[in-house]
Amino acid sequence: MTEGLAHLDYIAVVILFAIGLYVVLTKQNLIKKIIGLNIMETAVFGLIVTSGMVDGGSPPLLGQGLEPPYASPIAHALVLTGIVVALSVTALALVLILRVKAECGSIELDELLEPDE
Amino acid sequence: MSSLAHLLPLTVLLPITAGVLAPALFHRRGLACWWWALAAAILTFATTVTLWRQLQSGSTISYPLGGWPPPYGIELVFDGLAALMLVLCALSVLILLAARRYVEATVPSSRQSLFYALILINLGGMNGFVAAADLFNLFVFMEIFSISAYALVALARGPVAALAALKYLLVGAVSSLLVLLAVALLHAQTGSLNMSDVAGLLAQAEAPGASALALGCLVVGFLVKAAIFPLHFWLPDAHASAPSPVSALLSGLVVKMGIVGLVRTRILFAEAEIVPLLMLDNLLVWLGVIAILAGAVLAMVQRELKLMLAYSTVANMGYIALGIGLATPSAVSGALAHTVYHATIKTGLFLTAGSILLCTGLSRVDDLRGLGQRMPLTSGALVLGLLAATGIPPTAGFVGKWQIALGALQAGQAWVIGVILAGALLTLGWAIRVINSLFFRPPARARVITANEAPVSMLVPSVLLAVLAVSAGLGGAILLGLVEPLALAIVGADHDH
């Protein structure tokens, strides 16, 4: 494997993270901002999962005739917890967007921040 | 491990369990739920007091969760920084005490149990955050107190609150993701999550670039949490539009967690010695200086009392960042002392502002003219708090600023003293405006003339905190003595080289 391809996963993660951050920062639609947040989260989870991978490693199970080196099992536990956290944040954000829509009549940030009166 | 160490996970589990159970047990029974929450908070406080006395008599308390020893198991520690729990719990008890009347008046009865539940979960998350010894739990507890804080802001009525909560959530979620990214990078390099273990392994890491990136992500993430200028933009709206007891909780306690995170990061990277920390220190000094001036000026131009207090938090977080950035023992111990003192002062101020808002329904300083005659105790508490915020000796605000100024002299940066003085004078400027309006102007609003003194359950915490804010500076030597070992640990690592 060439040097560049060996780090393909890291490059993908950086690109995904940048896309997510761009969406969060520039889009005015609140739902799109949340989608951007989720893209960033996916990028970080991808990094954690791939960092636990060991080239030629076997699944981290004892007593199955598997030989070391094992892949790191911690990464998966971290990502599972991370997904739960991300889900709660997204759920809360969507509820808040519903309330903003009900009370202010819009979910476009530029319209919301414009003084109506 | 002594049997007392088992109390350590209790400081996290007790408030979170009580918080999760509260809505199930006390739906539509706000008063019973308040007693439940108060009892849980007081028990947690008692637990931290016991732990703290153990810490005073011996060494750091460490608890391996589930009996799995670190570095593989999850470790909780009760060290000098975790002793901040004592302040967190004590102030939470006072906030809960003051919250009852406010909640009864403003939160619908179906939501009251949720309010108390979220406050307890928030307290548990903060306790876990200061005690976490591994990076991933640091992140998890950060999310627990952050998410409960977003929800607490959203509990206020009105369209501003929902939008402010959403803004807070977006900024907070991005900063949390930066922290998670840093955790991922450090884990990828070292294969460990325990902070002291990571610090040791990081020294032999192959890619200093990735460590520097991790440091950058952690610093930016925690700077957002600590609302250090220019990353403070989410704070004023969220803190000012939240229900007042929540403002007290957020402004007094939750923003301090960003500082705890910064200190933990700094200790980790100082031990690893892989990235020079001079740039980080300089960054903190500059951001601190800008925050002090900008926060004080922005507070001055506000008309709403709670917005003034929120911007004053921005300025005070600047002092703390400045103290840590100067990286001399006195400056850092000043910053740590100011963290405790500012928590006390600002909690008291927001609780007092909450009483005024509840009793008069008015929030603009100009509308509050003459309130000193109708609500002398509450107004008096506000004045004492404001004087403490300016840092007039011997109030609580003075000790930290004095120590930071001394630290600036030691660091050879005497110009910083000018900034500290300017910040104090600017604060005095808007504080005098409020004091003048309350006591020396005739009432302009009918609601002020008909207002009555706040109920006792709100008066007691406000007055107690105000008296503490004014007199606690006299005990400054004791507090500085307590934080000194920690301050030496924070700066010690790079003074050896």
Coordinates of C-alpha atoms in Angstrom, one line a residue:
Chain A
M1 CA 0.0 0.0 0.0
T2 CA 1.3 3.4 -0.8
E3 CA 1.9 6.1 1.8
G4 CA -1.0 8.2 0.6
L5 CA -3.6 5.4 0.5
A6 CA -2.6 4.2 3.9
H7 CA -4.0 7.3 5.4
L8 CA -7.1 7.5 3.2
D9 CA -9.3 7.1 6.2
Y10 CA -7.8 10.2 7.9
I11 CA -8.1 12.3 4.7
A12 CA -11.8 11.2 4.4
V13 CA -12.4 12.1 8.1
V14 CA -10.8 15.6 7.7
I15 CA -12.9 16.3 4.5
L16 CA -16.1 15.1 6.3
F17 CA -15.4 17.2 9.3
A18 CA -14.7 20.3 7.2
I19 CA -17.9 19.8 5.2
G20 CA -19.9 19.5 8.5
L21 CA -18.3 22.6 10.0
Y22 CA -18.9 24.5 6.8
V23 CA -22.6 23.6 6.9
V24 CA -23.0 24.5 10.6
L25 CA -21.3 27.9 10.1
T26 CA -22.8 29.0 6.8
K27 CA -26.3 27.6 6.4
Q28 CA -29.1 29.8 7.7
N29 CA -31.6 26.9 7.9
L30 CA -31.6 25.5 11.4
I31 CA -32.4 21.9 10.3
K32 CA -29.4 22.1 7.9
K33 CA -27.2 23.3 10.8
I34 CA -28.3 20.2 12.7
I35 CA -27.5 18.0 9.6
G36 CA -24.1 19.7 9.5
L37 CA -23.5 18.9 13.2
N38 CA -24.4 15.2 12.4
I39 CA -21.9 15.1 9.5
M40 CA -19.2 16.4 11.9
E41 CA -20.2 13.8 14.5
T42 CA -19.9 11.0 11.8
A43 CA -16.5 12.2 10.9
V44 CA -15.2 12.0 14.5
F45 CA -16.8 8.6 15.0
G46 CA -15.2 7.4 11.8
L47 CA -11.8 8.6 13.1
I48 CA -12.3 6.7 16.4
V49 CA -13.4 3.5 14.7
T50 CA -10.6 3.5 12.2
S51 CA -8.0 4.3 14.9
G52 CA -9.0 1.1 16.7
M53 CA -8.3 -1.0 13.7
V54 CA -5.0 -3.0 13.6
D55 CA -3.6 -4.1 10.2
G56 CA -4.1 -7.9 10.0
G57 CA -5.6 -7.9 13.5
S58 CA -8.2 -10.3 14.6
P59 CA -11.4 -9.5 16.5
P60 CA -10.8 -9.1 20.2
L61 CA -12.3 -12.4 21.4
L62 CA -10.6 -14.9 23.6
G63 CA -11.0 -18.6 23.3
Q64 CA -12.0 -18.6 19.6
G65 CA -8.7 -19.7 18.3
L66 CA -7.9 -16.1 17.3
E67 CA -4.3 -15.0 17.5
P68 CA -3.0 -11.6 18.5
P69 CA -2.6 -8.8 17.4
Y70 CA -6.2 -7.9 18.3
A71 CA -8.1 -4.9 17.1
S72 CA -8.8 -2.4 19.9
P73 CA -12.3 -3.0 21.3
I74 CA -12.4 0.3 23.3
A75 CA -12.9 2.3 20.1
H76 CA -16.3 0.7 19.5
A77 CA -17.4 1.3 23.1
L78 CA -16.5 4.9 22.7
V79 CA -18.4 5.3 19.5
L80 CA -21.5 3.7 20.9
T81 CA -21.5 6.1 23.8
G82 CA -20.7 8.9 21.4
I83 CA -23.7 8.0 19.2
V84 CA -26.0 8.0 22.2
V85 CA -24.8 11.5 23.1
A86 CA -25.1 12.7 19.5
L87 CA -28.6 11.3 19.3
S88 CA -29.7 13.2 22.5
V89 CA -28.3 16.4 21.2
T90 CA -30.0 16.0 17.9
A91 CA -33.3 15.1 19.5
L92 CA -33.2 18.1 21.8
A93 CA -32.2 20.4 18.9
L94 CA -35.1 19.2 16.8
V95 CA -37.6 19.8 19.7
L96 CA -36.2 23.3 20.1
I97 CA -36.5 23.9 16.4
L98 CA -40.2 22.9 16.5
R99 CA -40.7 25.4 19.3
V100 CA -38.8 28.2 17.4
K101 CA -41.0 27.4 14.4
A102 CA -44.2 27.5 16.5
E103 CA -43.3 30.7 18.4
C104 CA -41.4 32.7 15.7
G105 CA -42.9 31.3 12.5
S106 CA -39.6 30.5 10.8
I107 CA -36.6 28.3 11.0
E108 CA -34.3 30.5 8.8
L109 CA -31.8 32.1 11.1
D110 CA -31.5 35.3 9.0
E111 CA -35.3 35.8 9.1
L112 CA -35.4 35.2 12.8
L113 CA -32.7 37.7 13.7
E114 CA -34.3 40.4 11.5
P115 CA -36.2 42.9 13.7
D116 CA -39.8 42.7 12.5
E117 CA -41.2 45.8 14.1
Chain B
M1 CA -8.4 2.2 49.3
S2 CA -10.3 3.3 52.3
S3 CA -14.0 2.8 52.6
L4 CA -14.5 6.6 52.3
A5 CA -13.4 6.4 48.7
H6 CA -16.7 4.7 47.9
L7 CA -18.3 8.1 48.5
L8 CA -16.7 9.5 45.4
P9 CA -18.9 7.8 42.8
L10 CA -21.8 8.8 45.0
T11 CA -21.3 12.5 44.3
V12 CA -22.1 11.7 40.7
L13 CA -24.6 8.9 41.0
L14 CA -26.7 10.5 43.8
P15 CA -27.8 13.7 42.0
I16 CA -28.1 12.0 38.6
T17 CA -30.2 9.1 40.0
A18 CA -32.4 11.5 42.1
G19 CA -32.7 13.7 39.0
V20 CA -33.8 10.8 36.7
L21 CA -36.3 9.6 39.3
A22 CA -37.8 13.0 40.0
P23 CA -40.2 13.3 37.1
A24 CA -41.4 9.8 37.5
L25 CA -42.1 10.1 41.2
F26 CA -43.3 13.7 41.4
H27 CA -45.2 14.5 38.3
R28 CA -47.4 17.6 38.9
R29 CA -46.3 17.7 42.5
G30 CA -43.8 20.6 42.4
L31 CA -43.4 21.2 46.1
A32 CA -42.7 17.5 46.9
C33 CA -40.2 17.5 44.0
W34 CA -38.5 20.5 45.4
W35 CA -38.0 18.8 48.8
W36 CA -36.7 15.8 47.0
A37 CA -34.2 17.8 44.9
L38 CA -33.1 19.8 47.9
A39 CA -32.6 16.7 50.0
A40 CA -30.5 15.1 47.2
A41 CA -28.4 18.2 46.8
I42 CA -27.8 18.5 50.5
L43 CA -26.8 14.8 50.7
T44 CA -24.4 15.3 47.8
F45 CA -23.0 18.3 49.6
A46 CA -22.5 16.3 52.8
T47 CA -20.8 13.6 50.8
T48 CA -18.3 16.2 49.3
V49 CA -17.7 17.7 52.7
T50 CA -16.7 14.2 54.0
L51 CA -14.5 13.6 51.0
W52 CA -12.9 17.1 51.4
R53 CA -12.1 16.4 55.0
Q54 CA -10.4 13.2 54.0
L55 CA -8.5 15.1 51.3
Q56 CA -7.3 17.6 53.9
S57 CA -6.1 14.9 56.3
G58 CA -4.4 12.7 53.7
S59 CA -3.7 12.4 50.0
T60 CA -5.7 12.4 46.8
I61 CA -8.7 10.0 46.8
S62 CA -8.9 7.8 43.7
Y63 CA -11.7 5.4 42.9
P64 CA -11.5 2.7 40.2
L65 CA -15.0 2.2 38.9
G66 CA -16.2 -1.5 39.1
G67 CA -12.9 -2.5 40.7
W68 CA -11.0 -2.3 37.4
P69 CA -7.7 -0.6 38.1
P70 CA -6.5 2.3 35.9
P71 CA -5.2 2.7 33.2
Y72 CA -7.7 0.2 31.7
G73 CA -10.5 0.9 34.1
I74 CA -12.4 4.2 34.6
E75 CA -10.9 6.2 37.4
L76 CA -12.4 9.0 39.4
V77 CA -10.2 11.2 41.5
F78 CA -10.8 13.7 44.2
D79 CA -7.8 16.0 44.0
G80 CA -7.4 19.8 44.5
L81 CA -9.4 20.6 41.4
A82 CA -12.2 18.1 42.2
A83 CA -12.5 19.8 45.6
L84 CA -14.3 22.5 43.5
M85 CA -17.3 20.1 43.9
L86 CA -17.7 21.5 47.4
V87 CA -18.5 24.9 45.9
L88 CA -20.6 23.4 43.2
C89 CA -22.8 21.5 45.6
A90 CA -23.1 24.3 48.2
L91 CA -24.1 26.9 45.6
S92 CA -26.6 24.4 44.0
V93 CA -28.3 23.9 47.3
L94 CA -28.7 27.7 47.6
I95 CA -29.9 27.9 44.0
L96 CA -32.5 25.2 44.6
L97 CA -33.6 27.0 47.8
A98 CA -34.2 30.2 45.9
A99 CA -35.7 28.4 42.9
R100 CA -38.9 27.2 44.6
R101 CA -40.9 30.5 44.5
Y102 CA -39.6 31.4 41.1
V103 CA -40.5 28.0 39.6
E104 CA -44.0 28.1 41.2
A105 CA -44.6 31.4 39.6
T106 CA -43.2 30.9 36.2
V107 CA -43.1 27.2 35.3
P108 CA -46.3 25.3 34.5
S109 CA -47.0 22.6 37.1
S110 CA -46.5 19.7 34.6
R111 CA -42.9 20.9 33.9
Q112 CA -41.8 21.7 37.5
S113 CA -40.4 18.2 38.2
L114 CA -38.4 18.4 34.9
F115 CA -36.9 21.7 36.1
Y116 CA -35.6 20.2 39.4
A117 CA -34.6 17.0 37.6
L118 CA -32.5 18.9 35.1
I119 CA -30.8 20.9 37.9
L120 CA -29.8 17.7 39.7
I121 CA -28.6 16.1 36.5
N122 CA -26.6 19.2 35.7
L123 CA -25.0 19.1 39.2
G124 CA -24.1 15.4 38.8
G125 CA -22.6 16.1 35.4
M126 CA -20.4 18.9 36.8
N127 CA -19.3 16.7 39.7
G128 CA -18.4 14.0 37.3
F129 CA -16.5 16.4 35.1
V130 CA -14.3 17.7 37.8
A131 CA -13.6 14.2 39.2
A132 CA -13.1 12.4 35.8
A133 CA -9.5 11.1 35.4
D134 CA -10.0 9.8 31.9
L135 CA -10.5 11.7 28.8
F136 CA -13.6 10.0 27.5
N137 CA -15.5 10.4 30.7
L138 CA -14.5 14.0 30.7
F139 CA -16.3 14.2 27.4
V140 CA -19.4 12.3 28.6
F141 CA -19.8 14.3 31.8
M142 CA -19.3 17.5 29.8
E143 CA -22.2 16.4 27.6
I144 CA -24.4 15.6 30.6
F145 CA -24.0 19.0 32.1
S146 CA -24.1 20.7 28.7
I147 CA -27.3 19.1 27.4
S148 CA -29.1 19.6 30.7
A149 CA -28.0 23.3 30.5
Y150 CA -29.5 23.7 27.0
A151 CA -32.7 22.2 28.2
L152 CA -32.8 24.4 31.3
V153 CA -32.4 27.5 29.2
A154 CA -35.3 26.4 27.0
L155 CA -37.5 26.0 30.0
A156 CA -38.0 29.8 30.2
R157 CA -41.0 31.2 28.4
G158 CA -41.0 33.3 25.3
P159 CA -39.5 33.1 21.8
V160 CA -36.1 34.5 22.8
A161 CA -35.4 31.6 25.2
A162 CA -36.0 28.9 22.5
L163 CA -33.7 30.6 20.1
A164 CA -31.1 31.3 22.7
A165 CA -31.2 27.7 23.8
L166 CA -30.8 26.6 20.2
K167 CA -27.8 28.9 19.7
Y168 CA -26.3 27.7 22.9
L169 CA -26.8 24.1 21.8
L170 CA -25.2 24.6 18.4
V171 CA -22.1 26.3 19.7
G172 CA -21.9 23.9 22.6
A173 CA -22.3 20.9 20.4
V174 CA -19.5 22.0 18.0
S175 CA -17.2 22.7 21.0
S176 CA -18.0 19.3 22.4
L177 CA -17.2 17.7 19.1
L178 CA -13.8 19.5 19.0
V179 CA -13.1 18.0 22.4
L180 CA -14.2 14.5 21.2
L181 CA -12.0 14.9 18.2
A182 CA -9.1 15.7 20.4
V183 CA -9.9 12.7 22.6
A184 CA -9.9 10.5 19.4
L185 CA -6.6 11.9 18.3
L186 CA -5.0 11.3 21.7
H187 CA -6.5 7.8 21.9
A188 CA -5.3 7.0 18.4
Q189 CA -1.7 7.9 19.4
T190 CA -1.4 6.4 22.8
G191 CA -4.1 3.7 22.9
S192 CA -5.0 4.9 26.4
L193 CA -7.6 7.3 27.8
N194 CA -6.5 7.7 31.4
M195 CA -5.1 11.3 31.6
S196 CA -1.9 10.7 33.5
D197 CA -1.3 7.5 31.4
V198 CA -1.8 9.5 28.2
A199 CA 0.6 12.1 29.4
G200 CA 3.3 9.5 29.9
L201 CA 2.7 7.8 26.6
L202 CA 2.4 11.0 24.6
A203 CA 6.0 11.8 25.4
Q204 CA 7.0 8.9 23.1
A205 CA 4.3 9.6 20.5
E206 CA 5.5 9.6 16.9
A207 CA 3.4 12.5 15.6
P208 CA 3.8 15.8 17.5
G209 CA 1.6 17.4 14.8
A210 CA -1.4 15.3 15.8
S211 CA -0.7 16.1 19.5
A212 CA -0.6 19.8 18.7
L213 CA -3.9 19.5 16.8
A214 CA -5.4 17.7 19.8
L215 CA -4.2 20.4 22.1
G216 CA -5.7 23.1 19.8
C217 CA -9.0 21.3 19.6
L218 CA -9.2 20.9 23.4
V219 CA -8.3 24.5 24.0
V220 CA -10.8 25.9 21.5
G221 CA -13.5 23.5 22.8
F222 CA -13.0 24.5 26.4
L223 CA -12.6 28.2 25.6
V224 CA -16.1 28.1 24.1
K225 CA -17.4 26.3 27.2
A226 CA -15.7 29.0 29.4
A227 CA -17.1 31.8 27.2
I228 CA -13.7 33.5 26.7
F229 CA -14.0 36.4 24.4
P230 CA -14.4 36.2 21.3
L231 CA -16.0 32.8 21.8
H232 CA -18.5 34.2 24.3
F233 CA -21.2 35.2 21.8
W234 CA -23.6 32.5 22.9
L235 CA -23.4 33.4 26.5
P236 CA -25.3 36.7 27.0
D237 CA -28.5 35.6 25.3
A238 CA -28.5 32.2 26.9
H239 CA -27.7 33.5 30.4
A240 CA -30.0 36.5 30.3
S241 CA -33.1 34.7 28.8
A242 CA -32.9 31.6 31.0
P243 CA -35.0 31.4 34.2
S244 CA -33.1 33.4 36.9
P245 CA -32.1 30.4 39.1
V246 CA -30.8 28.8 35.9
S247 CA -28.9 31.9 35.0
A248 CA -27.3 31.7 38.4
L249 CA -26.4 28.1 37.8
L250 CA -25.0 28.7 34.3
S251 CA -23.1 31.9 35.0
G252 CA -21.9 30.9 38.5
L253 CA -21.0 27.3 37.9
V254 CA -21.3 25.8 34.4
V255 CA -19.0 28.3 32.6
K256 CA -16.3 27.4 35.3
M257 CA -16.2 23.9 33.9
G258 CA -14.5 25.3 30.8
I259 CA -11.7 26.5 33.1
V260 CA -11.5 23.1 34.8
G261 CA -11.2 21.6 31.3
L262 CA -8.4 24.0 30.4
V263 CA -6.5 23.3 33.6
R264 CA -6.8 19.5 33.1
T265 CA -5.6 20.0 29.5
R266 CA -2.7 22.1 30.6
I267 CA -1.6 19.6 33.2
L268 CA -1.8 16.8 30.7
F269 CA 0.3 18.5 28.1
A270 CA 2.8 20.0 30.6
E271 CA 3.5 16.4 31.8
A272 CA 3.8 15.1 28.2
E273 CA 6.2 17.9 27.3
I274 CA 5.6 17.3 23.6
V275 CA 4.2 20.7 22.6
P276 CA 5.6 23.9 24.1
L277 CA 2.9 25.6 26.1
L278 CA 4.2 29.1 25.8
M279 CA 1.9 29.9 22.9
L280 CA -1.1 28.6 24.8
D281 CA -0.1 30.8 27.7
N282 CA 0.3 33.9 25.5
L283 CA -3.0 33.2 23.8
L284 CA -4.7 33.0 27.2
V285 CA -3.1 36.2 28.4
W286 CA -4.2 38.1 25.3
L287 CA -7.7 36.7 25.1
G288 CA -8.1 37.4 28.8
V289 CA -7.0 41.0 28.4
I290 CA -9.4 41.5 25.5
A291 CA -12.2 39.8 27.4
I292 CA -11.8 41.9 30.5
L293 CA -12.0 45.2 28.5
A294 CA -14.7 44.1 26.0
G295 CA -16.8 42.4 28.7
A296 CA -16.8 45.4 30.9
V297 CA -17.5 47.8 28.1
L298 CA -20.3 45.7 26.7
A299 CA -21.8 45.4 30.2
M300 CA -21.8 49.1 30.4
V301 CA -23.9 49.7 27.3
Q302 CA -26.6 47.2 28.3
R303 CA -29.9 48.3 29.7
E304 CA -31.2 45.0 31.1
L305 CA -29.9 44.0 34.5
K306 CA -29.4 40.4 33.6
L307 CA -27.6 41.2 30.3
M308 CA -25.2 43.4 32.3
L309 CA -24.5 40.5 34.7
A310 CA -24.0 38.1 31.8
Y311 CA -21.4 40.4 30.1
S312 CA -19.8 40.9 33.5
T313 CA -19.3 37.1 33.5
V314 CA -17.5 37.4 30.2
A315 CA -15.2 40.0 31.8
N316 CA -14.6 37.8 34.8
M317 CA -13.8 34.7 32.8
G318 CA -11.2 36.9 31.2
Y319 CA -9.6 37.5 34.5
I320 CA -9.4 33.8 35.2
A321 CA -8.0 33.0 31.7
L322 CA -5.4 35.8 32.2
G323 CA -4.4 34.4 35.5
I324 CA -3.9 30.9 34.1
G325 CA -2.1 32.3 31.1
L326 CA 0.4 34.3 33.2
A327 CA 1.5 30.9 34.5
T328 CA 3.2 32.1 37.7
P329 CA 2.2 30.4 41.0
S330 CA 0.5 33.6 42.4
A331 CA -1.3 34.3 39.1
V332 CA -2.6 30.8 38.8
S333 CA -3.7 30.6 42.5
G334 CA -5.3 33.9 42.0
A335 CA -7.2 32.6 39.0
L336 CA -8.3 29.5 40.9
A337 CA -9.4 31.6 43.9
H338 CA -11.3 34.0 41.5
T339 CA -13.1 30.9 40.0
V340 CA -14.5 30.1 43.5
Y341 CA -15.2 33.8 44.4
H342 CA -16.8 34.7 41.1
A343 CA -19.0 31.6 41.3
T344 CA -20.2 32.9 44.7
I345 CA -20.6 36.5 43.6
K346 CA -22.4 35.8 40.3
T347 CA -24.7 33.2 41.7
G348 CA -25.8 35.7 44.4
L349 CA -26.2 38.5 41.8
F350 CA -28.4 36.4 39.5
L351 CA -30.5 35.1 42.3
T352 CA -31.0 38.7 43.5
A353 CA -31.9 39.8 39.9
G354 CA -34.3 36.9 39.8
S355 CA -36.1 38.1 43.0
I356 CA -36.4 41.6 41.5
L357 CA -37.7 40.2 38.2
L358 CA -40.2 38.0 40.1
C359 CA -41.5 40.7 42.4
T360 CA -41.7 43.6 39.9
G361 CA -41.7 42.0 36.5
L362 CA -39.2 44.6 35.4
S363 CA -35.8 43.9 34.0
R364 CA -34.5 47.2 32.7
V365 CA -32.3 49.2 35.0
D366 CA -34.0 52.4 34.3
D367 CA -37.4 50.9 35.2
L368 CA -36.0 49.8 38.6
R369 CA -35.5 53.4 39.9
G370 CA -36.3 53.8 43.5
L371 CA -36.7 50.1 44.2
G372 CA -34.3 50.5 47.2
Q373 CA -37.2 51.9 49.2
R374 CA -39.6 49.1 48.5
M375 CA -37.2 46.1 48.5
P376 CA -34.4 47.3 50.8
L377 CA -32.9 43.9 51.6
T378 CA -32.9 42.6 48.0
S379 CA -31.6 45.9 46.6
G380 CA -29.0 45.9 49.4
A381 CA -27.9 42.4 48.5
L382 CA -27.6 43.5 44.8
V383 CA -25.4 46.4 45.8
L384 CA -23.1 44.3 47.9
G385 CA -22.8 41.8 45.1
L386 CA -22.0 44.5 42.6
L387 CA -19.3 46.1 44.9
A388 CA -17.8 42.6 45.3
A389 CA -17.8 42.2 41.5
T390 CA -15.8 45.4 41.1
G391 CA -13.2 44.0 43.4
I392 CA -13.1 46.8 46.1
P393 CA -11.0 45.5 49.0
P394 CA -11.8 43.5 51.2
T395 CA -14.6 42.0 49.1
A396 CA -14.3 38.5 47.5
G397 CA -13.6 40.0 44.0
F398 CA -10.5 41.7 45.3
V399 CA -8.3 38.7 46.3
G400 CA -8.2 37.0 42.9
K401 CA -7.5 40.2 41.0
W402 CA -4.8 41.2 43.5
Q403 CA -3.1 37.8 43.2
I404 CA -3.3 37.9 39.4
A405 CA -1.7 41.4 39.4
L406 CA 1.1 40.2 41.7
G407 CA 1.6 37.3 39.3
A408 CA 1.8 39.7 36.4
L409 CA 4.6 41.5 38.2
Q410 CA 6.4 38.2 38.7
A411 CA 6.0 37.3 35.1
G412 CA 7.5 40.7 34.1
Q413 CA 4.3 41.9 32.5
A414 CA 3.5 44.9 34.5
W415 CA 1.2 46.4 31.8
V416 CA -1.4 43.7 32.7
I417 CA -2.0 45.5 36.0
G418 CA -3.3 48.5 34.1
V419 CA -5.8 46.3 32.3
I420 CA -6.9 44.8 35.6
L421 CA -7.5 48.3 37.0
A422 CA -9.2 49.5 33.9
G423 CA -11.5 46.5 34.0
A424 CA -12.3 47.2 37.7
L425 CA -13.0 50.9 37.0
L426 CA -15.3 50.0 34.0
T427 CA -17.2 47.6 36.2
L428 CA -17.5 50.2 38.9
G429 CA -18.9 52.5 36.2
W430 CA -22.0 50.3 35.4
A431 CA -22.3 49.2 39.0
I432 CA -22.7 52.8 40.1
R433 CA -25.4 53.3 37.4
V434 CA -27.3 50.4 38.9
I435 CA -26.8 51.5 42.5
N436 CA -27.8 55.1 41.6
S437 CA -30.9 53.9 39.9
L438 CA -32.0 51.7 42.8
F439 CA -31.4 54.0 45.7
F440 CA -31.0 57.7 44.6
R441 CA -33.7 58.1 41.9
P442 CA -37.5 58.5 42.4
P443 CA -39.6 55.6 41.3
A444 CA -40.8 55.9 37.7
R445 CA -43.0 52.8 37.5
A446 CA -46.1 51.9 39.3
R447 CA -45.0 48.3 39.7
V448 CA -42.0 49.5 41.7
I449 CA -44.2 51.5 44.1
T450 CA -46.4 48.5 44.7
A451 CA -43.6 46.0 45.0
N452 CA -43.1 44.1 48.2
E453 CA -39.9 42.6 49.6
A454 CA -39.0 39.2 48.1
P455 CA -40.3 36.0 49.9
V456 CA -38.0 34.7 52.7
S457 CA -36.9 31.6 50.7
M458 CA -35.4 33.9 48.0
L459 CA -34.1 36.5 50.5
V460 CA -32.1 34.1 52.5
P461 CA -29.8 32.8 49.7
S462 CA -29.4 36.2 48.1
V463 CA -28.5 37.9 51.4
L464 CA -26.3 35.1 52.5
L465 CA -24.4 35.1 49.2
A466 CA -24.1 38.9 49.3
V467 CA -22.7 38.9 52.8
L468 CA -20.3 36.1 51.7
A469 CA -19.3 38.1 48.6
V470 CA -18.4 41.1 50.7
S471 CA -16.7 39.3 53.6
A472 CA -15.2 36.2 51.9
G473 CA -12.2 38.3 50.8
L474 CA -11.1 38.5 54.5
G475 CA -10.7 34.7 54.3
G476 CA -8.6 35.0 51.2
A477 CA -5.4 33.8 52.8
I478 CA -7.2 30.5 53.7
L479 CA -8.5 29.9 50.2
L480 CA -5.2 30.9 48.6
G481 CA -3.5 28.4 50.9
L482 CA -5.9 25.7 49.8
V483 CA -5.4 26.3 46.1
E484 CA -1.6 26.9 46.2
P485 CA -0.5 23.2 45.9
L486 CA -2.8 22.9 42.9
A487 CA -1.4 26.1 41.4
L488 CA 2.1 24.8 41.9
A489 CA 1.2 21.6 40.2
I490 CA -0.2 23.5 37.2
V491 CA 2.8 25.7 36.7
G492 CA 5.4 23.3 38.2
A493 CA 6.0 21.1 35.2
D494 CA 7.5 23.8 33.0
H495 CA 9.3 25.7 35.7
D496 CA 11.7 22.8 36.1
H497 CA 13.0 23.3 32.5

